[in-house]
XYZ file of C-alpha atoms in Angstrom:
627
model
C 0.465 261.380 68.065
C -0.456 257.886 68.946
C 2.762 256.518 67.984
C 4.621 258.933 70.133
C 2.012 257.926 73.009
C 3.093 254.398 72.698
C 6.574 254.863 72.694
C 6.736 256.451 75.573
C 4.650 254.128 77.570
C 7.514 251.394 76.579
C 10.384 252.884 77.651
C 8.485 253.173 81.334
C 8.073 249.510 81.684
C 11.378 248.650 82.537
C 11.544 251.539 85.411
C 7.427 250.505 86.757
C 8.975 246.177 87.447
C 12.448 248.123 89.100
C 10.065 250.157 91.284
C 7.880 247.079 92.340
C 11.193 244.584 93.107
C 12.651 243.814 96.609
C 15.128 245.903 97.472
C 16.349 243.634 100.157
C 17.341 240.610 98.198
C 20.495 239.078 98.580
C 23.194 238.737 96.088
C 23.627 235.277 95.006
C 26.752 233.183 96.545
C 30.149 232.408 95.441
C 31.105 228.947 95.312
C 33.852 228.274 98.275
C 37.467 228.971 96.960
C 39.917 225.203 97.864
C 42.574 225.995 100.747
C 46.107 225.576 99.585
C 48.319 223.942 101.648
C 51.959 224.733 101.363
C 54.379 221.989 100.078
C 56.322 219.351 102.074
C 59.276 217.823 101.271
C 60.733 215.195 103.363
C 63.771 213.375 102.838
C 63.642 209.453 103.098
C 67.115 208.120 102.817
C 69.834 208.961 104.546
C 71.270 212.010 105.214
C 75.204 211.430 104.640
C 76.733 208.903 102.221
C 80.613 207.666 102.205
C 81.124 207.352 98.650
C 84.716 205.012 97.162
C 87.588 206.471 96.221
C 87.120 205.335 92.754
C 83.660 207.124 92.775
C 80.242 205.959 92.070
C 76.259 206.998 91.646
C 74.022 207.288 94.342
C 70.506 208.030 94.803
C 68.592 210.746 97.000
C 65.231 209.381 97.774
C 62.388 211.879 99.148
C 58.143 212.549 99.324
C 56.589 215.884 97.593
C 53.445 216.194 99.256
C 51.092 219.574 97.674
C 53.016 220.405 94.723
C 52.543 223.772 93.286
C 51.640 224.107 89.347
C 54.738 225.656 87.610
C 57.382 225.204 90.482
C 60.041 222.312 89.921
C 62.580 220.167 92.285
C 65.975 221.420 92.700
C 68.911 220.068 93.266
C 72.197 221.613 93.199
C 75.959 220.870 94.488
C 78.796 223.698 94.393
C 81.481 221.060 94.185
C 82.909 220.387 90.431
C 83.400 216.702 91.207
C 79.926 215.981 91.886
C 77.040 215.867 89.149
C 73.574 216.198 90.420
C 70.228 215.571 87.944
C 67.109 215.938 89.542
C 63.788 214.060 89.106
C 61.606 211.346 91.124
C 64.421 210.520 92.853
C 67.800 212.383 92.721
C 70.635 210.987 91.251
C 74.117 212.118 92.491
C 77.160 211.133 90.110
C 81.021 211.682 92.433
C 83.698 211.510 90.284
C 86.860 209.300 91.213
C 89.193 210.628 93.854
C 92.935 211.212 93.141
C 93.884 212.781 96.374
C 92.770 213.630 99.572
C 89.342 212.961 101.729
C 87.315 215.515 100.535
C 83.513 216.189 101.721
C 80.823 218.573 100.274
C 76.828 218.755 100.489
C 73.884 217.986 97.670
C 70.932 220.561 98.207
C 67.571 219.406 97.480
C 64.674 222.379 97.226
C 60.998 222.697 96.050
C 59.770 226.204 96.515
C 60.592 227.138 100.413
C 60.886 223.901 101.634
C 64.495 222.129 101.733
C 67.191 219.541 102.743
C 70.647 218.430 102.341
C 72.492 215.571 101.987
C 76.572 215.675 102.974
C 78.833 213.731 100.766
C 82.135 212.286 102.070
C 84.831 210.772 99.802
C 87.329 208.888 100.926
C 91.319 209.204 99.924
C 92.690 207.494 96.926
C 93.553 203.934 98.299
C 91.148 204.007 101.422
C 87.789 201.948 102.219
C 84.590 203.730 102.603
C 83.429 203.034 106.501
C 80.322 200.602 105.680
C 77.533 201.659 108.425
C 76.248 198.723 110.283
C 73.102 197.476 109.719
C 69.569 198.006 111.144
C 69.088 194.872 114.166
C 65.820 194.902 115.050
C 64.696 192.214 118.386
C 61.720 191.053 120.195
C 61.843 191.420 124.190
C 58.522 190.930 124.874
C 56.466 186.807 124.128
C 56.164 185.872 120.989
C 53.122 183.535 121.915
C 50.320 185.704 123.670
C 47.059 183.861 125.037
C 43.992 186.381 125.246
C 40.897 185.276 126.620
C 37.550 185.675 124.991
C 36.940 189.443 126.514
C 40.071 190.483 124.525
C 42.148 193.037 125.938
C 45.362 195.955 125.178
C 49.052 194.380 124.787
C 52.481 195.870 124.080
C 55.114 194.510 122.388
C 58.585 195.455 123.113
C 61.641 195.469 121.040
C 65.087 197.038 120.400
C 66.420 198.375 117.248
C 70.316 199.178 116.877
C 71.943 200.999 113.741
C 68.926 203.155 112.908
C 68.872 204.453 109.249
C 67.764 208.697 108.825
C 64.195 208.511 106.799
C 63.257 204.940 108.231
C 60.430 204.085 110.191
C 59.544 201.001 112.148
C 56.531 199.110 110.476
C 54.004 197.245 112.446
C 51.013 195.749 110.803
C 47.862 192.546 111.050
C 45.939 191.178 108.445
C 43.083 190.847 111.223
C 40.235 192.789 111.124
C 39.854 192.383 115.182
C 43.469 193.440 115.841
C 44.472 197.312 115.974
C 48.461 197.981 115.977
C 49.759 201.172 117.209
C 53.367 201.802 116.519
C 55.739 203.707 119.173
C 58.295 203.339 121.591
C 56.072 200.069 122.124
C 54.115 198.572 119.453
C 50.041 198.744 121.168
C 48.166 195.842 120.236
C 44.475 196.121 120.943
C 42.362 192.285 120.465
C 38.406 193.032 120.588
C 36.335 190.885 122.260
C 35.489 187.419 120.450
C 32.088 186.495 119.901
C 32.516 183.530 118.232
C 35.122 180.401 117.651
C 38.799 180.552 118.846
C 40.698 182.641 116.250
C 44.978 183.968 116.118
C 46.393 186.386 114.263
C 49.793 187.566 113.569
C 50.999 191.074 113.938
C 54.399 191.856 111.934
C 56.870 194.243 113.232
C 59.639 195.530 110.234
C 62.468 197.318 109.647
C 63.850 197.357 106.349
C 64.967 194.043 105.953
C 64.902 192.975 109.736
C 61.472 191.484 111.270
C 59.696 189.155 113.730
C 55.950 188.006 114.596
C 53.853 187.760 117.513
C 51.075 185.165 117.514
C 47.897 186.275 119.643
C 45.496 183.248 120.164
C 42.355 183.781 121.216
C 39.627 181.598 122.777
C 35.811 181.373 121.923
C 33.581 183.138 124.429
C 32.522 179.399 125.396
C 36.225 178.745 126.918
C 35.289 181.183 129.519
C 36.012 179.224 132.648
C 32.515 177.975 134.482
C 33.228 178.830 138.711
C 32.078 175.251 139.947
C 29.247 176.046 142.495
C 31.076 173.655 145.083
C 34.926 173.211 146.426
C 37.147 171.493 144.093
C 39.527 169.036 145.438
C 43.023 169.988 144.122
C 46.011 167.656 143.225
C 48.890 169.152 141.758
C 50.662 168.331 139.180
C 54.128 169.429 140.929
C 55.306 172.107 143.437
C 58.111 174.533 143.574
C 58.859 177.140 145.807
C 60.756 179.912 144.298
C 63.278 182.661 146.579
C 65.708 185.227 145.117
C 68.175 187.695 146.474
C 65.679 190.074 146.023
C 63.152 188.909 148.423
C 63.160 188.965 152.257
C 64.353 185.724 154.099
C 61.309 183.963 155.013
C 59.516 185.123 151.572
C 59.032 182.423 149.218
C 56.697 182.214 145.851
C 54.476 178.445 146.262
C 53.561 177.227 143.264
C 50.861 174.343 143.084
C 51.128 173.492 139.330
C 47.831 172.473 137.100
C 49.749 171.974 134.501
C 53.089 172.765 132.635
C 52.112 176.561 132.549
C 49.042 177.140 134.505
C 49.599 176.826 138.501
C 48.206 178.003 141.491
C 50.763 181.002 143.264
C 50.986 182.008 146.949
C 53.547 184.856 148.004
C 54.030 183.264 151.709
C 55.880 184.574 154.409
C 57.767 182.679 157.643
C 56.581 184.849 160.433
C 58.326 181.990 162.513
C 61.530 181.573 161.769
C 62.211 183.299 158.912
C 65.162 181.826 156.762
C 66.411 181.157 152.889
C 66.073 177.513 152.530
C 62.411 176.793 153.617
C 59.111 177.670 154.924
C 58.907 176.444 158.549
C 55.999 174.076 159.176
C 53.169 175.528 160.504
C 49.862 177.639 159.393
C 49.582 180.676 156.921
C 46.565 182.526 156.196
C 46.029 185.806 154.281
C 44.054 186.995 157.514
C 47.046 187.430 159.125
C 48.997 188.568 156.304
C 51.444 185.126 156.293
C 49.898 184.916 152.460
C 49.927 187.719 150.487
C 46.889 188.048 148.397
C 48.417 191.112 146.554
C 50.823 188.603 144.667
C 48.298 185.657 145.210
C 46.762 184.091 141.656
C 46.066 181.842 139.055
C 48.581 182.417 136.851
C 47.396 180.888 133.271
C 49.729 183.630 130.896
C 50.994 186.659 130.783
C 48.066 188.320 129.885
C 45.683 185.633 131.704
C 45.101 185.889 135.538
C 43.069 185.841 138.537
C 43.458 187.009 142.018
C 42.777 184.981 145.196
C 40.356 186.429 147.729
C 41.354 184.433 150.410
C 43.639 181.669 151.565
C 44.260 179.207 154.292
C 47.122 176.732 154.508
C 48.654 174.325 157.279
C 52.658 172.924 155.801
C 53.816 170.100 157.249
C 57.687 168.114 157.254
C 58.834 165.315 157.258
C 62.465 165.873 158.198
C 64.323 162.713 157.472
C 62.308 162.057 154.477
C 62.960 165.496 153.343
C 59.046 165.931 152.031
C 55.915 168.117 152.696
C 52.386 168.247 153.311
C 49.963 170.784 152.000
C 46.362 171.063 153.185
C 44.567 173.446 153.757
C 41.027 175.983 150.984
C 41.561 178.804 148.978
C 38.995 181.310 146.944
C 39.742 183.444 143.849
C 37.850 186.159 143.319
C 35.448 184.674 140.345
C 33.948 182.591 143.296
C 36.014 179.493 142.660
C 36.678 177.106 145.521
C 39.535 174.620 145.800
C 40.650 172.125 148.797
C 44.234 170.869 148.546
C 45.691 167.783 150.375
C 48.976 166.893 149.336
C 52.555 164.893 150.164
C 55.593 165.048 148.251
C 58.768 166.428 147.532
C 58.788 170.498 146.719
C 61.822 171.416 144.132
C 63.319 174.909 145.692
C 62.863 174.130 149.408
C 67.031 172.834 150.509
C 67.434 171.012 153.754
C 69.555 173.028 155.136
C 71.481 169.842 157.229
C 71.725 168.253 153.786
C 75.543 168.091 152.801
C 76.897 170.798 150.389
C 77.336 169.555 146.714
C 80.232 169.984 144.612
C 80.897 169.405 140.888
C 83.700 167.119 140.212
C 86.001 168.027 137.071
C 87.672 165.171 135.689
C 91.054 165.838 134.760
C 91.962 166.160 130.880
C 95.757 165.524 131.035
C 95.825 162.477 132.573
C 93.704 159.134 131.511
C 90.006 160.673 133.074
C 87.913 157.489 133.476
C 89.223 153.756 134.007
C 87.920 150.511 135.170
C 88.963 147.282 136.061
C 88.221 143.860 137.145
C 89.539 140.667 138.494
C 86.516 138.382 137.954
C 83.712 140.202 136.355
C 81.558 140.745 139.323
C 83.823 143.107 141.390
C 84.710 146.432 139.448
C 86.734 149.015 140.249
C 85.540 152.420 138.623
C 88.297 155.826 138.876
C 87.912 159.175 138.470
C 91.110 161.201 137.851
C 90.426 164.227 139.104
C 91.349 167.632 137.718
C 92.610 169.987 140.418
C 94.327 173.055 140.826
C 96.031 172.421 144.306
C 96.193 168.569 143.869
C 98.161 166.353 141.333
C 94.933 164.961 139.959
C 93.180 163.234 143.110
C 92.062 159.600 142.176
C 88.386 158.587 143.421
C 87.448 154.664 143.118
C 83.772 153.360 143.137
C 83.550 149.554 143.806
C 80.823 148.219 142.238
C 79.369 144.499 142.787
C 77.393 143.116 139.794
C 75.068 140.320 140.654
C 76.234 138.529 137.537
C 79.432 138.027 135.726
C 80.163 140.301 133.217
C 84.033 141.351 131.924
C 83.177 143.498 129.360
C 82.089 146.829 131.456
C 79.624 147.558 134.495
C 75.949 147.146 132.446
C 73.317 149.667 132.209
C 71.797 150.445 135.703
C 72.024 152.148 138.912
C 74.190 150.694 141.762
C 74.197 152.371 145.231
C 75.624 151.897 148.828
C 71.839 151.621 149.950
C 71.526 148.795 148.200
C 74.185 146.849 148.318
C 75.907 147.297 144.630
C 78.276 149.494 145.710
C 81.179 148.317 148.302
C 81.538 150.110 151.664
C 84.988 151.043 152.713
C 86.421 150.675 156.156
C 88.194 154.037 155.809
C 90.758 152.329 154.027
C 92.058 154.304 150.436
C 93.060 150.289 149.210
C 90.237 148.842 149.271
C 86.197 149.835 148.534
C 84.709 152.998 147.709
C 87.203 155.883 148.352
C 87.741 159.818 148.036
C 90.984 160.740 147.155
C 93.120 157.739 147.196
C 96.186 158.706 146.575
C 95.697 161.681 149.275
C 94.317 159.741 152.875
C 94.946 163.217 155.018
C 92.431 164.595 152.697
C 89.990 162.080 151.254
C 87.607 160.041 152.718
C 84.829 156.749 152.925
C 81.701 157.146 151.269
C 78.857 157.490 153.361
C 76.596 157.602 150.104
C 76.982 156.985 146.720
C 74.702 156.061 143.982
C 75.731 155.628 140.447
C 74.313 155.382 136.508
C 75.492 153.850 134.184
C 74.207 153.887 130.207
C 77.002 151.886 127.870
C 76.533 153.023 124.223
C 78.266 150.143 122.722
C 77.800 151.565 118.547
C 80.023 154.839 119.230
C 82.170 152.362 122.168
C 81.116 154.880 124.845
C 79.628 154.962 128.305
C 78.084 157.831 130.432
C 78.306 157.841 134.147
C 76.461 159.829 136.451
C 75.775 160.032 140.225
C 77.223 161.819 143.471
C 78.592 160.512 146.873
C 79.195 161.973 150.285
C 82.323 162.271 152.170
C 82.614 164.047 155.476
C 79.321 165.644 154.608
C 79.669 167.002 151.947
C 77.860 166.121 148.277
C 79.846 165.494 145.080
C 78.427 165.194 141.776
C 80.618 163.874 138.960
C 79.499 163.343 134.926
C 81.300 161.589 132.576
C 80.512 160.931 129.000
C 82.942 159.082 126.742
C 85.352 156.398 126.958
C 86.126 154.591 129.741
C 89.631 152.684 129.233
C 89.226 149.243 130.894
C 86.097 148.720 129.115
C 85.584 146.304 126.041
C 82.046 147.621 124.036
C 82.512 144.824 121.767
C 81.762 140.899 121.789
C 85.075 139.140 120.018
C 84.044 137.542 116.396
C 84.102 134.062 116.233
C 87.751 134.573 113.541
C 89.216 136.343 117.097
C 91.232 139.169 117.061
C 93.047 140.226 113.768
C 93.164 143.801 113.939
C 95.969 145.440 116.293
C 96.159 148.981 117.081
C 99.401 148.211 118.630
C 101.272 144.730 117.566
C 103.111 142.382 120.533
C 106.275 143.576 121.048
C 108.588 142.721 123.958
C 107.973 144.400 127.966
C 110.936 143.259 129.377
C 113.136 139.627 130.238
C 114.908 137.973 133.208
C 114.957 135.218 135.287
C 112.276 134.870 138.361
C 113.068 134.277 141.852
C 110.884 132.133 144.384
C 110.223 132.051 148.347
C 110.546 128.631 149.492
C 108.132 127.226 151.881
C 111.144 128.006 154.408
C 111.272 131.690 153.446
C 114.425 131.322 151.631
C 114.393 132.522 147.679
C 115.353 130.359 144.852
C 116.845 131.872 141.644
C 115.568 130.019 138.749
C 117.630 130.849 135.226
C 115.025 130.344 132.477
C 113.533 133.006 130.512
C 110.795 135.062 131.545
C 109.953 137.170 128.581
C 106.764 139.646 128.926
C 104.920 141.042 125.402
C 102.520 143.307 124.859
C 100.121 144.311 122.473
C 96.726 146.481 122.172
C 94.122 145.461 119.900
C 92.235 148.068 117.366
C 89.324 148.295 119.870
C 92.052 149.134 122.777
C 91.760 145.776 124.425
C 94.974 145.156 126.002
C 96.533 141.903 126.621
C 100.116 140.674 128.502
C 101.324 137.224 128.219
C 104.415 136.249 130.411
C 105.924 133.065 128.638
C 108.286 131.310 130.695
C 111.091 128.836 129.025
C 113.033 127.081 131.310
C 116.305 126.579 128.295
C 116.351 130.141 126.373
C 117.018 133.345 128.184
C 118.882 135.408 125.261
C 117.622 139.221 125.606
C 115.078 139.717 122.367
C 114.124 135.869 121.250
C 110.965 134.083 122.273
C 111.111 129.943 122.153
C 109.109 128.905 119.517
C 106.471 126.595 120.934
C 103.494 125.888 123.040
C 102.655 127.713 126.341
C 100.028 126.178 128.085
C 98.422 128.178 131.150
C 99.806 126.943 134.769
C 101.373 128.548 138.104
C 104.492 127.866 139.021
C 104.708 124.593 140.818
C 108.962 123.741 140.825
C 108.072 121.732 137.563
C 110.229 123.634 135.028
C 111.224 121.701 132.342
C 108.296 123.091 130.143
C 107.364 125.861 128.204
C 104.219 127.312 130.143
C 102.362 130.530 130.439
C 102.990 131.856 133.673
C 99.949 133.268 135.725
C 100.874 133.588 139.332
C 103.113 132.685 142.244
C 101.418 131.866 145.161
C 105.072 131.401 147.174
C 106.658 134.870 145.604
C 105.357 138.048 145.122
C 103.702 138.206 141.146
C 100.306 138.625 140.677
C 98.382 138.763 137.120
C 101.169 138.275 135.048
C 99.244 137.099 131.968
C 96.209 139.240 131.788
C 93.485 140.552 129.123
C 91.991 144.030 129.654
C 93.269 143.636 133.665
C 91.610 139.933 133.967
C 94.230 137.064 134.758
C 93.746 134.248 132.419
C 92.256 130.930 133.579
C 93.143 128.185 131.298
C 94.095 128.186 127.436
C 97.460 128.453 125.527
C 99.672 130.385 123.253
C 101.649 129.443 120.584
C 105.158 131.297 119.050
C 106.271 130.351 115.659
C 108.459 131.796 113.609
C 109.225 132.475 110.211
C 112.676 134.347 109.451
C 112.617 137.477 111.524
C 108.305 137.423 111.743
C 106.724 135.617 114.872
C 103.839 134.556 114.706
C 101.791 134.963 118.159
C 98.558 133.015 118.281
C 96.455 132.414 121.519
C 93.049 130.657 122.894
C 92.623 131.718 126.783
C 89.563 132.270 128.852
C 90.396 134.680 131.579
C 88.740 134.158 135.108
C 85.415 135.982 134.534
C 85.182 133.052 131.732
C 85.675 134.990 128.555
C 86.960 133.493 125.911
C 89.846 135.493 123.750
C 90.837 134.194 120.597
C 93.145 135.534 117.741
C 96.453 135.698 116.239
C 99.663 138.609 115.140
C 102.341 138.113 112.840
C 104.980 140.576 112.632
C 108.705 141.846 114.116
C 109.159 142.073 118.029
């Protein structure tokens, strides 16, 4: 009985701990089940290929993002010519072409997401078309300045022949740089708290790329606003006008330095024109200086505004120069006084005579010079004109000091002297035109440089002059026939360029002191010959026995002018009773005193000569060969 008792009592244990629990406990959680995210695949090269006629393998390139456990990448093309294997990258196999362009499509698919890639084959015999590449260029500075406080910058750029699945890179290395990339590449530069620091950002495109250098200064380089006026000089001023701006309007710019200058948008409420600001006063008070446009400019990225601004221009008309004086205030506080003369570039005189280029003519000889006695020069330009037969222009220039080689390094000038004044008169002094006296001219003004580059036997001439008001600038660099670069070696001249050969013969006839003409049979033979440096000489020897055409006397010619003593060989210079002039000459110069000598060996002369000409150079040097 007590075992049955006891038996009982355990089986009501379990019910008497159900009766006594909560019956409002909770169930316990389930653990959060992941989110799946559907697949994406994205294709990253491009999206049609030309493939040769003789076929070839390609490769499909693409990203899988959230694969899916049991599905695989597909990749399938209905034409028989083309084999198609898929994997990390897809690789397309088009067989060789015997026949015509033919075209079909490569479809790439991972569970619902797909793309497609067109093939195009060219004809048996035909060139693929080769798309251009990617050209990727900077627009914007590729030197930025940023002050300490840091601050946002873009950088522009274009970029031709985009490729399908490429994207523009943009990227820095520096912590305190952010790059954004877009239409514009954003460059954010924090604040700098410490020394001055650069970075480089790097925009790319597949192979194509450029930087952009952002310096920034320490906090220290933070300008200090001086707590009284600062006296300004500049270092130079310009005043800037475009199409674009109204007449009167023009941009003053008082420079600090090569890149940092003061700028005032000014405006002639006087007489407004395009050449200059009248003199006068201009204030931002009454709106003569524009404070809107108004700043220290010290970059791009770098400026400050004026406040206020207060400036009296004067002119000095014939001078052609300026005066500035006057205070101005940016808004930091910063106080400057200016007092200033000189010479502002962009401001034209509008009475000032109009300039024109001269173009030296390319048919013709350009350049020559020439001399009579080493002091007086004559320098002409053959000009090259389309209405004109090339216009000749002489300079005459007056060295203070012998010289018959060329016109020596310097500038010569009407205003002072080294440059000879005509009287209106196309022979003689400095003349326009010669060779056209209806439409050349005097010079009024002329200034030229010269800079002789004896090594490469060159010279470069620069300058202007004015005729009948008006300006013309010529420039010449290169040879300048009539000029000798080179001193003669103490051997003389060996070298010809062009050997003596004969000019012409005759006889010569004289005026008499009665003005009747004597005809004098002797031979008068003329030879020429140039030199290997292009010195150029004439000799006229005179022989009062020979005159058969083609033979020279052998003998000794001795400088002299013709003085009715004939019964010797000489070397004829001039006749003051006829009408010769230079007929023995080096490089233009008539010869002074010396000789030449003719010998002869079988057919070969043999020409040798010492002369000094009349700027007392002495020529030296000898020629053996056929006339």
């Amino acid at each position: 009985m007590k075992l049955r008792n006891l038996f009982y009592l355990l089986l009501a244990l379990p019910l008497a701990f159900a009766a006594c629990s909560d019956d409002t406990t909770d169930p316990a959680p389930k653990p959060d089940e992941p989110t799946v995210k559907d697949p994406v695949l994205t294709l990253t090269s491009a999206a049609s290929v030309e493939v040769a006629a003789e076929g070839e393998t390609i490769e499909i390139t693409y990203t899988l993002e959230n694969k899916k456990e049991g599905v695989e990448l597909e990749a399938t093309c209905e034409a028989e010519w083309v084999e198609v294997v898929a994997g990390d990258k897809v690789s397309v196999t088009v067989a060789a072409n015997e026949g015509e362009a033919r075209e079909t499509k490569v479809v790439v698919k991972y569970d619902t997401q797909s793309f497609e890639v067109a093939l195009k084959q060219v004809a048996k015999g035909e060139e693929p078309v080769k798309p251009a590449e990617p050209k990727l260029t900077l627009t914007s500075e590729s030197n930025v300045d940023v002050t300490a406080a840091g601050g946002e910058f873009e950088i522009t750029y274009t970029l031709e022949n985009k490729k399908d699945g490429v994207e523009l890179e943009a990227t820095c290395e520096a912590q305190w740089v952010d790059v954004t990339v877009g239409e514009k590449v954003k460059v954010v530069v924090e604040a700098n708290e410490g020394d001055a620091r650069e970075a480089k950002v790097v925009v790319a495109y597949e192979t194509q790329k450029f930087e952009v250098t952002y310096k920034q200064a320490k906090k220290e380089d933070v300008p200090v606003v001086p707590s009284e006026p600062v006296a300004f000089v500049p270092k130079k001023v310009t005043a800037s006008h475009n199409n674009t701006m109204k007449a009167g309007n023009f941009v003053l710019n008082l420079f600090v330095d090569d890149a940092q200058r003061f700028e005032f948008d000014m405006y002639d409420k006087v007489s407004a024109n395009d050449s200059y600001l009248t003199p006068g006063k201009y204030t931002s008070e009454d709106g003569s200086i524009d404070l809107k446009y108004s700043q220290l400019y010290v970059s791009k990225d770098n400026k400050t505004a004026m406040k206020a601004a207060e400036l009296e221009l004067g002119l000095n008309q014939e001078e052609w120069t300026f005066t500035i004086k006057g205070s101005y205030e940016l808004v930091n506080g910063a106080k400057y006084t200016i007092d200033w003369t000189g010479s502002i570039e962009g401001f034209v005189d509008p009475n000032a005579p109009e300039e024109f280029p001269i173009c030296m003519a390319a048919d013709v000889t350009p350049v020559s010079a020439s001399t009579q006695d080493g002091l007086n020069w004559a320098l002409v330009f053959c000009e090259d004109h389309q209405l004109y037969a090339n216009p000749l222009t002489r300079i005459n220039v007056q060295l203070p000091e012998i010289n018959a080689m060329y016109i020596p390094d310097g500038t010569y000038s009407i205003a002072d002297g080294t440059i000879v004044v005509s009287q209106n008169n196309p022979d003689s002094g400095s003349f326009y035109r010669t060779n056209r006296p209806n439409d050349g001219g005097a010079m009024t003004e002329c200034e030229l440089t010269v800079a002789i580059d004896k090594e490469n036997e060159t010279a470069k001439l620069s300058g202007y002059f004015v005729v009948n008001n008006s300006k013309l600038i010529f420039e010449w660099d290169g040879n300048v026939v009539g000029f000798s670069y080179k001193e003669v070696v103490s051997d003389g001249i060996t070298e010809w360029q062009k050997g003596f050969a004969i000019d012409s013969q005759g006889s010569l006839n004289f005026k008499n002191s009665d003005g009747s003409w004597t005809k004098h049979e002797f031979g008068r033979t003329y030879v020429k010959a140039t030199a290997i440096d292009g010195t150029e000489f004439k000799f006229c020897l005179c022989n009062p026995i020979n005159s058969e055409e083609g033979v020279i006397s052998v003998g000794e010619y001795t400088i002299a002018t013709y003085d009715y003593a004939t019964a010797f060989d000489y070397l004829f210079v001039d006749n003051t009773l006829g009408t010769f002039s230079n007929e023995s000459e080096i490089n233009s110069m008539p010869l002074a005193e010396g000789k030449v000598v003719v010998e002869k060996n079988g057919e070969n002369y043999t020409i040798s000569f010492d002369v000094i000409d009349t700027a007392q150079k002495e020529w030296t040097g000898s020629w053996t060969g056929t006339l």
